[in-house]
Amino acid sequence: GLRPSRFWVTDDGLVVVASEVGVLDLDQSTVIQKGRLQPGRMFLVDTEQGRIIGDEEIKRSLAEAAPYGDWLQEGLLHLDDLPDRFLLTPQHSSVLKRQRTFGYTEEELKILLSPMARTGAEPIGSMGTDAPIAALSQRPRLIFDYFAQLFAQVTNPPLDAIREELVTSTSSVIGPEGNVLQPGPDSCRQIVLPHPVISNEDLAKVLYLNEDNDHPEFKSFAIDGLYPVAEGGAGMRTAIEDIQAKVSEAITGGAKIIVLSDRYSNADNAPIPSLILTGAVHHHLVRNRTRTEVGLVVECGDAREVHHMALLLGYGAGAINPYLAIETIEDLIEEGAITEVDSKTAVRNYIKACSKGVLKIMSKMGISTVASYTGAQVFECVGLSHQLIDDYFTGTTSKLGGIDLDVIAEEVALRHQFAYLENPEEVAHRDLWAGGEYQWRREGEFHLFNPETVYRLQHSTRTGQYELFKQYTQLVDTQSEELATLRGLFTLTPNEGGPIPIDDVEPVSDIVKRFSTGAMSYGSISAEAHETLAIAMNRLGAKSNTGEGGEDTERFTPDSNGDSRRSAIKQVASGRFGVTSEYLVNSDDIQIKMAQGAKPGEGGQLPGPKVWPWIAKTRHSTPGVGLISPPPHHDIYSIEDLKQLIHDLKNSNPDARIHVKLVAEVGVGTVAAGVSKAKADVVLISGHDGGTGASPLTSLKHAGGPWELGLAETQQTLLINGLRDRIVVQTDGQLKTGRDVIVAALLGAEEFGFATAPLVVSGCVMMRVCHLDTCPVGVATQNKELRARYDGKAEFVVNFFEYVAQEVREYLAELGFHSIEEAVGRVDCLDVNRAVNHWKADGLDLSPILHIPTSPWEQDRFCSQSQDHGLDKALDQELIEQAQPALQEGTPVRIEMPVSNVNRTVGTLLGHHLTKTYGGDGLPDDTIDINMTGSAGQSFGAFVPKGITLRLSGDANDYLGKGLSGGRITLQPPSNASPNFIAEENVIAGNVILYGATAGEAYIRGVVGERFCVRNSGATAVVEGVGDHGCEYMTGGTVVILGSTGRNFGAGMSGGVAFIFDPDDEFHRNLNNEMVDLESSLSEEDSDSLREIIRRHLDETNSTVASTILDRWHQYVRSFKKVMPKDYRRVLEAIATAEEHGQDVEEAVMAAAKG
């Protein structure tokens, strides 16, 4: 359902199928059917029989080809139906010893495991990660930490596993698969698991299923995954080879389920990391072509968080039993550390949290079932040697090489020594290591932002002392060079001309223009903090970023003192909050957020209690009602779609640069090349360590890669393809000092984003509680009392950026460059720090970062030419010319014009000129009245403001009315349509209509595709049938559907109302009622307003359905159902009660939101 496919059938049997309508100019009087290929459906044109065979008939014939149901009935066993087995409960001392063996920390018990056991959900954190990657950590790290999750950006969409749960499944099977090319009963002899993570009791069920030889088809074989710890890496390699041989022998002996276990480690034998063991066995079986003969179950003590489970599945495990994590939870309850739930509930919650977390990780790649994810290996590696990858993780990308089995064995040994102390009388300093991965601890993992660096940064910028600032940067850079970051591994070497006087270097005032603040939404941070950054950047001539929460229109006008609170960069994210024609017109740059460094591939959610009235006003939503950002942009499922959105936004503001924000991962260079070809003006490569107001801890730590890798790949790929000089490359992600900027420039960046550092300058003290709305310094909160504590000033932020720029000048002088432009892409001025003395980093190969590619094209290493967006060829140029009386004087005009599918984004450029002249209020309705005939191209009427009416007689493609900002759109079949053509039974427009609309009206006579009115927040729309996911994430407006709907209607719908004509009483089957109620009778007020909307639909489109309903209104009004969001109703009731009793409405709304 992600790709559009439309078809027409004529009266003489011609079938035209294409990705959009209008590819052939057919006589409309001959067309008798217009349809679309729906999600999960098949479309077969049988030329022998001379007919179109429907989806149900195709599937029925396939389903009846063999007795599949009987095979499944006889062969499958369900885990829940298997007999229980007795288990012993381990003592606390035994659990503690194993916790030490596997490197458990106090932090993990408190921050990870306990919340999962209590709530059944992954724990949430905030801010970014500023700790070293595993390959640079001085501490022994688990093998899981060397892997990063891959995620979809641009090439395909991520999935919303919460709101679109109907297409997902965490169920999996273990057992032999049989011959996949010859299905038969043998293929169905498997055990069905509801979740890929199983409890200790469930593992016992599987292990002893064939105890009495009554289930030989499920014969299991357990193998110890241990090695002699004293023999180091060589001993581990030998043990792995022995285990591979044993597995093959077991398969020959009839084993159908292999259990890899590290449970029985002791003083002499340490556990082989479960991921290495799993990958080694999986790939051994694949190479020997016996993988489908057995199921793999992993009984492991090292896996405890969601990322670990995902990796084990990705490298071949069919089921995972994290026995020690489960025993730890039971022990925490026994010891009184968890009191809210009993032991069984806690374990269930933990397994639920793991399964939901795995589903979310899968969803980042657009994978919807565990069966598809198992063995998929959608990870990249940072810091493991190529030999190790080839042996155990075959096919995984590892750009920098890194540690081998010897170092991994050393890490295992360090943990093992802590568990088995050499001197029995010796007592450890503490039961477990402190941790400090997620929050700074004195004895924990190193963090670049620590109390000392935060103090020096704030003190220097607040007192205006550059020398003190240099102490801060020296501290950060020294720490970085001590191998906290990849950029710290480089040394800077002057160019061939040697150093130059600093007076010959471009001034601070020019350098700061290349700086911007990161995208932090109004809502995630306070108005005071948001406006501080905007004022500071405008004073500097630099750019601040709205983030995805919109911007108050009052900020578009400069203040009386000359300051401007207007953000130069307007972000367009998947939620499209506050994205109106006026918002886009008031921008210098428009940034399309494809992903966020802290949680790439995920959406977001602003809970109702955080949607204060001023936030709701800016986001065009209702106070107290939660807001959801979908994981994907629903108008970007491919690079072609991104090109369309870039074109749409360029039409909405021809003067603005169009950004695309990506996150570093393997392959990002190829995506960036596509972004350049799609005519973006700027591509931003964000590092994995960027900040966030709220993110699952797994994503904070384990998704995305360092910007150094992504930036280098992007620069090299653009150069190889001759694209570098047509696009600006920007980077961000924990940039803190002038040295960071210089390294980024040498790797290829021309512009530089800062977010965490300016927040710290503004007062942030890195408490990492942004998601709790309890920020003690008023930065990341909407609480009025806490906001009163905010003491940040624009002057402090100005000082910071000027200091960074001055430091950049000093580095440029040392390197012999007169400007940043000269330094861009000069990787020859970077060298590897030969003085590296680190037990892990020695093995890293940094040459891929420093590679200088050859290219057949002559081009600059930086952007030196503009993209050609082709706006001079737009149909709107003719519309603008004919609409001049309205644009200049407000005089009504009427325009008639044909349109075809090559005319994309019709009306948007015209809307830009109207908004620029008349502001957000626009002109009176129908001032510019445009009548068009034909098949309109994509994004017809996108962002059209009030005063423009587009009437189309014909068809439309995808994205009609995208971001509608007050205009009116009507759509009806062509006037010369066949008498046998029934509009309400045929498709007239495509998918994702009125996405992110904030105001206006749309009347559509006919059926449309999927995701109608997705994220609608204010428009009124009438249509005569919709596909799946109608009104998804809707927060406002009114939708009337005079026909059938697809599945999952109203998913994520938190505001607005929908009226469904449902005479057959079948709509409830298609409704997602998680967030909405279905009302079967209408109030008199609803009835009157609905009748008026339908009458307007009749007037605008001559709809026969509307005419029939209105003619027998008193009969048909009883067939309407009202979809009402639960939170929206609660807030409306609170408003009514407050007004009735003379209470403060704002307080009443927020009290209702908090329950």
Coordinates of C-alpha atoms in Angstrom, one line a residue, residues 353-819:
A353 CA 8.6 -4.5 27.0
C354 CA 11.2 -6.4 25.1
S355 CA 8.8 -7.6 22.4
K356 CA 7.3 -4.1 21.9
G357 CA 10.8 -2.7 21.8
V358 CA 11.9 -5.2 19.2
L359 CA 8.8 -4.4 17.2
K360 CA 9.7 -0.7 17.3
I361 CA 13.3 -1.4 16.1
M362 CA 11.9 -3.5 13.3
S363 CA 9.5 -0.8 12.4
K364 CA 12.4 1.7 11.9
M365 CA 13.3 -0.3 8.8
G366 CA 9.7 -0.8 7.7
I367 CA 9.7 -4.5 8.7
S368 CA 6.4 -5.6 10.2
T369 CA 6.9 -9.2 11.4
V370 CA 9.4 -10.9 13.6
A371 CA 9.6 -13.7 11.0
S372 CA 10.8 -11.2 8.4
Y373 CA 13.3 -9.7 10.8
T374 CA 14.9 -12.9 12.0
G375 CA 18.3 -13.3 10.3
A376 CA 17.9 -10.0 8.4
Q377 CA 21.1 -8.5 9.9
V378 CA 19.9 -4.9 9.5
F379 CA 22.7 -3.5 11.5
E380 CA 26.0 -1.8 10.9
C381 CA 29.1 -2.2 13.0
V382 CA 31.6 0.4 14.4
G383 CA 34.8 -1.0 15.8
L384 CA 34.9 -4.8 15.0
S385 CA 37.7 -6.2 12.8
H386 CA 36.8 -7.4 9.3
Q387 CA 38.0 -10.9 10.1
L388 CA 35.6 -11.1 13.0
I389 CA 32.8 -9.8 10.8
D390 CA 33.5 -12.3 8.1
D391 CA 33.6 -15.2 10.5
Y392 CA 30.6 -14.5 12.6
F393 CA 28.5 -11.7 11.2
T394 CA 29.0 -12.3 7.5
G395 CA 27.7 -9.5 5.3
T396 CA 27.6 -6.8 7.9
T397 CA 29.2 -3.5 7.1
S398 CA 32.1 -2.4 9.4
K399 CA 33.7 0.6 7.9
L400 CA 36.6 1.2 10.3
G401 CA 37.6 -2.3 11.2
G402 CA 38.5 -2.6 14.9
I403 CA 38.9 -5.1 17.7
D404 CA 39.4 -8.8 17.2
L405 CA 38.5 -11.9 19.3
D406 CA 41.5 -11.3 21.5
V407 CA 40.2 -7.9 22.7
I408 CA 36.7 -9.3 23.1
A409 CA 38.1 -12.1 25.2
E410 CA 39.9 -9.5 27.3
E411 CA 36.6 -7.7 27.9
V412 CA 35.0 -10.9 28.9
A413 CA 37.9 -11.7 31.2
L414 CA 37.7 -8.3 33.0
R415 CA 34.0 -9.0 33.8
H416 CA 34.8 -12.6 34.8
Q417 CA 37.6 -11.4 37.2
F418 CA 35.1 -9.2 39.0
A419 CA 32.8 -12.2 39.5
Y420 CA 35.6 -14.6 40.6
L421 CA 38.0 -12.6 42.7
E422 CA 41.5 -14.0 42.9
N423 CA 41.6 -13.6 46.7
P424 CA 38.5 -15.2 48.2
E425 CA 38.7 -12.9 51.2
E426 CA 38.8 -9.8 48.9
V427 CA 35.5 -7.9 49.0
A428 CA 34.6 -5.8 45.9
H429 CA 34.3 -2.0 46.4
R430 CA 30.6 -2.3 45.4
D431 CA 28.3 -5.2 44.4
L432 CA 28.1 -4.1 40.8
W433 CA 29.8 -1.5 38.7
A434 CA 28.1 1.9 38.8
G435 CA 27.5 2.2 35.0
G436 CA 27.1 5.9 34.1
E437 CA 26.1 5.2 30.5
Y438 CA 22.9 7.3 30.6
Q439 CA 23.8 9.8 33.3
W440 CA 27.1 11.1 34.5
R441 CA 28.5 9.4 37.5
R442 CA 31.8 10.1 39.2
E443 CA 32.8 6.4 39.0
G444 CA 30.9 5.8 35.7
E445 CA 31.5 6.0 32.0
F446 CA 33.2 9.2 30.7
H447 CA 30.9 12.0 29.4
L448 CA 32.1 15.1 27.4
F449 CA 29.5 17.2 29.2
N450 CA 30.3 16.7 32.9
P451 CA 30.0 19.1 35.8
E452 CA 33.4 20.7 35.1
T453 CA 32.8 21.4 31.4
V454 CA 29.3 22.6 32.0
Y455 CA 30.5 25.1 34.6
R456 CA 33.3 26.4 32.5
L457 CA 31.1 26.8 29.4
Q458 CA 28.4 28.7 31.3
H459 CA 30.8 30.8 33.4
S460 CA 32.8 31.9 30.3
T461 CA 29.9 32.9 28.1
R462 CA 28.0 34.6 30.9
T463 CA 30.9 36.7 32.1
G464 CA 32.3 37.3 28.6
Q465 CA 35.7 35.8 29.2
Y466 CA 37.2 34.3 26.1
E467 CA 40.3 33.0 28.0
L468 CA 38.0 31.1 30.3
F469 CA 36.1 29.7 27.2
K470 CA 39.5 28.5 25.9
Q471 CA 39.9 26.5 29.1
Y472 CA 36.5 24.9 28.4
T473 CA 37.4 24.0 24.8
Q474 CA 40.8 22.8 25.9
L475 CA 39.1 20.5 28.4
V476 CA 36.6 19.2 25.9
D477 CA 39.2 18.8 23.1
T478 CA 41.7 17.1 25.4
Q479 CA 39.0 14.7 26.5
S480 CA 38.1 14.1 22.9
E481 CA 41.7 13.4 22.0
E482 CA 41.8 11.0 24.8
L483 CA 39.6 9.0 22.5
A484 CA 36.1 10.0 23.5
T485 CA 35.2 10.7 19.9
L486 CA 36.3 9.6 16.4
R487 CA 37.3 13.2 15.7
G488 CA 39.6 13.1 18.6
L489 CA 41.7 10.4 16.8
F490 CA 42.8 13.0 14.2
T491 CA 45.6 15.4 14.3
L492 CA 45.5 18.7 12.3
T493 CA 48.3 19.4 9.8
P494 CA 48.8 22.7 7.9
N495 CA 48.3 22.8 4.2
E496 CA 51.2 23.0 1.8
G497 CA 51.6 26.8 2.3
G498 CA 52.0 26.6 6.0
P499 CA 50.3 28.8 8.7
I500 CA 49.2 32.4 7.9
P501 CA 48.6 35.5 10.1
I502 CA 45.2 35.5 11.8
D503 CA 44.5 38.9 10.3
D504 CA 44.4 37.3 6.9
V505 CA 41.6 35.0 8.0
E506 CA 37.9 35.9 7.4
P507 CA 36.3 37.7 10.3
V508 CA 34.1 36.3 13.0
S509 CA 31.1 38.0 11.5
D510 CA 31.4 35.9 8.4
I511 CA 32.1 32.6 10.1
V512 CA 29.1 32.8 12.4
K513 CA 26.8 33.0 9.4
R514 CA 27.6 29.4 8.8
F515 CA 26.2 28.4 12.2
S516 CA 22.7 27.4 13.2
T517 CA 21.0 26.1 16.2
G518 CA 19.5 22.6 16.1
A519 CA 15.8 21.9 15.7
M520 CA 14.2 22.1 19.1
S521 CA 10.5 22.5 19.0
Y522 CA 8.4 25.1 20.9
G523 CA 6.8 22.6 23.2
S524 CA 9.9 20.5 24.0
I525 CA 11.6 23.7 25.3
S526 CA 10.0 26.8 26.8
A527 CA 9.2 30.0 24.9
E528 CA 11.9 31.8 26.8
A529 CA 14.6 29.4 25.8
H530 CA 13.3 29.1 22.2
E531 CA 13.2 32.9 21.7
T532 CA 16.6 33.4 23.3
L533 CA 18.2 31.3 20.7
A534 CA 16.3 33.0 17.9
I535 CA 17.2 36.5 19.0
A536 CA 20.8 35.5 19.4
M537 CA 21.1 33.9 16.0
N538 CA 19.4 36.9 14.3
R539 CA 21.8 39.3 16.0
L540 CA 24.6 37.3 14.5
G541 CA 23.1 36.9 11.1
A542 CA 23.0 33.2 11.7
K543 CA 20.0 30.9 11.8
S544 CA 17.8 29.4 14.5
N545 CA 15.4 26.5 13.8
T546 CA 11.8 26.2 14.8
G547 CA 11.9 22.5 15.3
E548 CA 8.7 20.6 14.4
G549 CA 6.3 22.5 16.6
G550 CA 5.5 25.5 14.5
E551 CA 6.1 29.1 15.4
D552 CA 3.8 31.8 16.8
T553 CA 3.0 34.3 14.1
E554 CA 3.7 37.2 16.5
R555 CA 7.4 36.3 16.1
F556 CA 7.3 37.0 12.4
T557 CA 7.3 40.8 13.2
P558 CA 10.5 42.4 14.7
D559 CA 10.4 43.7 18.3
S560 CA 10.4 47.4 19.1
N561 CA 14.0 47.2 20.1
G562 CA 15.1 45.9 16.7
D563 CA 15.5 42.2 17.9
S564 CA 13.8 39.5 15.9
R565 CA 12.3 36.3 17.5
R566 CA 11.6 34.8 14.0
S567 CA 13.4 31.6 13.3
A568 CA 15.1 31.6 9.9
I569 CA 14.8 27.8 9.5
K570 CA 11.3 26.5 9.5
Q571 CA 11.1 22.7 10.0
V572 CA 8.7 20.5 8.2
A573 CA 8.4 17.2 10.1
S574 CA 6.1 14.2 9.8
G575 CA 3.5 15.8 12.1
R576 CA 3.3 19.0 10.0
F577 CA 2.4 21.0 13.2
G578 CA 1.8 24.6 12.4
V579 CA 2.9 24.2 8.7
T580 CA 0.8 26.8 6.9
S581 CA 1.4 29.0 3.9
E582 CA 2.2 31.9 6.2
Y583 CA 4.7 29.8 8.2
L584 CA 6.5 28.7 5.0
V585 CA 6.5 32.2 3.5
N586 CA 8.2 33.5 6.7
S587 CA 11.4 31.4 6.3
D588 CA 14.9 31.6 4.9
D589 CA 15.4 27.9 5.0
I590 CA 12.8 25.1 5.1
Q591 CA 14.1 21.9 6.6
I592 CA 12.5 18.5 5.9
K593 CA 13.2 16.3 8.9
M594 CA 13.7 12.8 7.6
A595 CA 15.2 11.6 10.8
Q596 CA 16.5 12.7 14.2
G597 CA 19.9 11.7 15.5
A598 CA 18.6 10.7 18.9
K599 CA 15.9 8.4 17.5
P600 CA 16.1 7.9 13.8
G601 CA 13.2 6.0 12.2
E602 CA 10.8 6.9 15.0
G603 CA 8.0 9.4 15.4
G604 CA 7.2 11.2 18.6
Q605 CA 4.4 12.1 21.0
L606 CA 3.5 15.2 23.0
P607 CA 1.2 14.0 25.8
G608 CA -2.0 16.0 26.5
P609 CA -0.7 17.4 29.8
K610 CA 2.1 19.1 27.9
V611 CA -0.1 20.6 25.2
W612 CA -0.7 24.0 26.9
P613 CA -3.0 26.5 25.2
W614 CA -0.1 28.5 23.8
I615 CA 1.4 25.3 22.4
A616 CA -1.9 24.2 20.9
K617 CA -2.4 27.6 19.3
T618 CA 1.0 27.3 17.6
R619 CA 0.4 23.7 16.5
H620 CA -3.2 24.3 15.3
S621 CA -4.5 21.8 17.8
T622 CA -6.6 21.6 21.0
P623 CA -5.2 22.3 24.4
G624 CA -4.9 19.3 26.6
V625 CA -5.2 16.8 23.7
G626 CA -2.1 14.7 22.9
L627 CA -0.3 15.1 19.6
I628 CA 1.5 12.4 17.6
S629 CA 4.2 12.7 15.0
P630 CA 4.1 9.7 12.7
P631 CA 7.4 7.8 12.1
P632 CA 7.2 8.4 8.4
H633 CA 6.3 11.5 6.3
H634 CA 3.2 10.1 4.7
D635 CA 4.0 11.9 1.5
I636 CA 7.6 10.4 1.3
Y637 CA 7.7 6.7 0.6
S638 CA 10.6 7.0 -1.9
I639 CA 13.2 9.4 -3.2
E640 CA 10.7 10.4 -5.9
D641 CA 8.3 11.4 -3.2
L642 CA 10.9 13.4 -1.5
K643 CA 11.6 15.2 -4.8
Q644 CA 7.9 16.1 -4.9
L645 CA 7.9 17.5 -1.4
I646 CA 11.0 19.6 -2.2
H647 CA 9.2 20.9 -5.2
D648 CA 6.1 21.7 -3.2
L649 CA 8.1 23.6 -0.5
K650 CA 10.1 25.5 -3.1
N651 CA 6.8 26.6 -4.7
S652 CA 5.5 27.6 -1.3
N653 CA 8.5 29.9 -0.9
P654 CA 10.8 30.3 -3.9
D655 CA 13.2 32.5 -1.9
A656 CA 13.9 29.8 0.8
R657 CA 16.6 27.1 0.6
I658 CA 15.1 23.6 1.0
H659 CA 17.0 21.4 3.5
V660 CA 16.8 17.7 4.0
K661 CA 17.9 16.4 7.4
L662 CA 19.4 12.9 7.4
V663 CA 21.1 10.8 10.1
A664 CA 24.5 9.2 9.7
E665 CA 24.3 5.5 8.9
V666 CA 26.0 3.2 6.4
G667 CA 24.7 4.2 2.9
V668 CA 23.8 7.8 3.9
G669 CA 26.1 9.1 1.1
T670 CA 24.0 7.4 -1.5
V671 CA 20.8 8.9 0.0
A672 CA 22.5 12.3 0.1
A673 CA 23.3 11.9 -3.6
G674 CA 19.7 11.2 -4.3
V675 CA 18.7 14.2 -2.2
S676 CA 21.0 16.4 -4.4
K677 CA 19.4 15.0 -7.6
A678 CA 16.0 15.7 -6.0
K679 CA 17.0 19.4 -6.1
A680 CA 17.5 20.0 -2.4
D681 CA 19.6 23.0 -1.6
V682 CA 21.1 21.7 1.6
V683 CA 21.6 18.3 3.1
L684 CA 22.2 17.9 6.8
I685 CA 24.1 14.9 8.2
S686 CA 23.3 14.5 11.9
G687 CA 25.2 12.3 14.2
H688 CA 23.7 9.7 16.4
D689 CA 24.5 11.7 19.5
G690 CA 22.1 14.5 18.9
G691 CA 19.8 15.6 21.7
T692 CA 16.1 15.0 22.2
G693 CA 13.3 15.9 24.5
A694 CA 12.2 12.3 24.8
S695 CA 13.4 9.0 23.3
P696 CA 13.6 5.3 24.2
L697 CA 17.0 4.7 25.8
T698 CA 17.7 2.0 23.2
S699 CA 17.4 4.6 20.4
L700 CA 19.6 7.1 22.3
K701 CA 22.4 4.7 22.5
H702 CA 22.1 2.3 19.6
A703 CA 20.6 3.9 16.5
G704 CA 22.6 5.8 13.9
G705 CA 26.3 6.5 13.6
P706 CA 28.9 9.2 14.3
W707 CA 28.6 12.2 12.0
E708 CA 32.3 11.8 11.2
L709 CA 31.5 8.6 9.3
G710 CA 28.3 9.9 7.7
L711 CA 29.8 13.2 6.7
A712 CA 32.9 11.6 5.1
E713 CA 30.7 9.1 3.1
T714 CA 28.5 12.0 2.0
Q715 CA 31.3 14.1 0.8
Q716 CA 33.0 11.2 -1.1
T717 CA 29.8 10.0 -2.7
L718 CA 28.8 13.5 -3.9
L719 CA 32.3 14.0 -5.4
I720 CA 32.3 10.7 -7.1
N721 CA 28.9 11.5 -8.7
G722 CA 29.8 15.0 -9.7
L723 CA 27.1 16.5 -7.4
R724 CA 29.2 18.2 -4.7
D725 CA 29.1 21.7 -6.1
R726 CA 25.3 21.9 -6.3
I727 CA 24.4 21.3 -2.7
V728 CA 25.4 22.7 0.7
V729 CA 26.5 20.1 3.2
Q730 CA 25.8 20.7 6.9
T731 CA 26.5 18.6 9.9
D732 CA 25.5 18.5 13.6
G733 CA 25.7 16.3 16.6
Q734 CA 27.5 17.3 19.9
L735 CA 29.6 20.0 18.2
K736 CA 31.1 22.0 21.1
T737 CA 34.3 23.7 20.1
G738 CA 36.2 25.4 17.2
R739 CA 38.2 22.2 16.7
D740 CA 35.0 20.2 16.2
V741 CA 34.0 22.8 13.5
I742 CA 37.4 22.6 11.8
V743 CA 37.3 18.7 11.6
A744 CA 33.8 18.8 10.2
A745 CA 34.9 21.4 7.6
L746 CA 37.9 19.3 6.6
L747 CA 35.6 16.3 6.2
G748 CA 33.3 18.3 3.9
A749 CA 30.8 20.4 5.9
E750 CA 30.2 24.0 5.0
E751 CA 27.6 24.8 7.7
F752 CA 27.4 23.6 11.3
G753 CA 24.6 23.0 13.7
F754 CA 24.8 23.3 17.5
A755 CA 22.0 22.4 19.9
T756 CA 23.1 21.0 23.2
A757 CA 25.9 23.5 23.7
P758 CA 23.7 26.6 23.2
L759 CA 21.1 25.1 25.6
V760 CA 23.8 24.7 28.2
V761 CA 24.9 28.3 27.6
S762 CA 21.2 29.3 28.2
G763 CA 21.1 27.5 31.5
C764 CA 20.7 23.8 30.9
V765 CA 22.5 21.8 33.6
M766 CA 22.2 18.3 31.8
M767 CA 19.8 16.9 34.4
R768 CA 18.4 14.7 31.5
V769 CA 14.8 15.0 32.7
C770 CA 13.4 16.9 29.8
H771 CA 10.8 14.2 29.2
L772 CA 9.4 14.7 32.7
D773 CA 8.6 18.4 32.4
T774 CA 10.5 19.1 35.6
C775 CA 13.5 21.0 34.2
P776 CA 14.8 22.9 37.2
V777 CA 16.2 25.8 35.2
G778 CA 13.1 26.5 33.0
V779 CA 14.6 25.4 29.7
A780 CA 12.8 22.2 28.8
T781 CA 9.4 22.8 30.5
Q782 CA 6.1 24.6 30.0
N783 CA 5.5 24.8 33.8
K784 CA 5.1 28.5 34.6
E785 CA 6.8 28.2 38.0
L786 CA 9.8 26.5 36.5
R787 CA 10.0 28.8 33.5
A788 CA 10.2 31.7 36.0
R789 CA 13.6 30.4 37.0
Y790 CA 15.0 30.7 33.4
D791 CA 17.9 33.2 33.4
G792 CA 19.3 32.7 29.9
K793 CA 20.0 35.7 27.8
A794 CA 20.7 36.1 24.1
E795 CA 24.0 37.8 24.9
F796 CA 25.3 34.6 26.4
V797 CA 24.5 32.7 23.2
V798 CA 26.0 35.4 21.0
N799 CA 29.2 35.1 23.1
F800 CA 29.3 31.4 22.6
F801 CA 29.1 31.5 18.9
E802 CA 31.5 34.4 18.5
Y803 CA 34.0 32.5 20.7
V804 CA 33.6 29.4 18.7
A805 CA 34.1 31.4 15.5
Q806 CA 37.2 33.1 16.9
E807 CA 38.6 29.7 17.8
V808 CA 37.8 28.6 14.2
R809 CA 39.8 31.6 13.0
E810 CA 42.8 30.6 15.0
Y811 CA 42.7 27.0 13.7
L812 CA 42.3 28.3 10.1
A813 CA 45.4 30.5 10.5
E814 CA 47.4 27.5 11.9
L815 CA 46.3 25.4 8.9
G816 CA 47.0 28.1 6.4
F817 CA 43.4 28.8 5.2
H818 CA 41.9 32.2 4.7
S819 CA 38.3 31.0 5.0

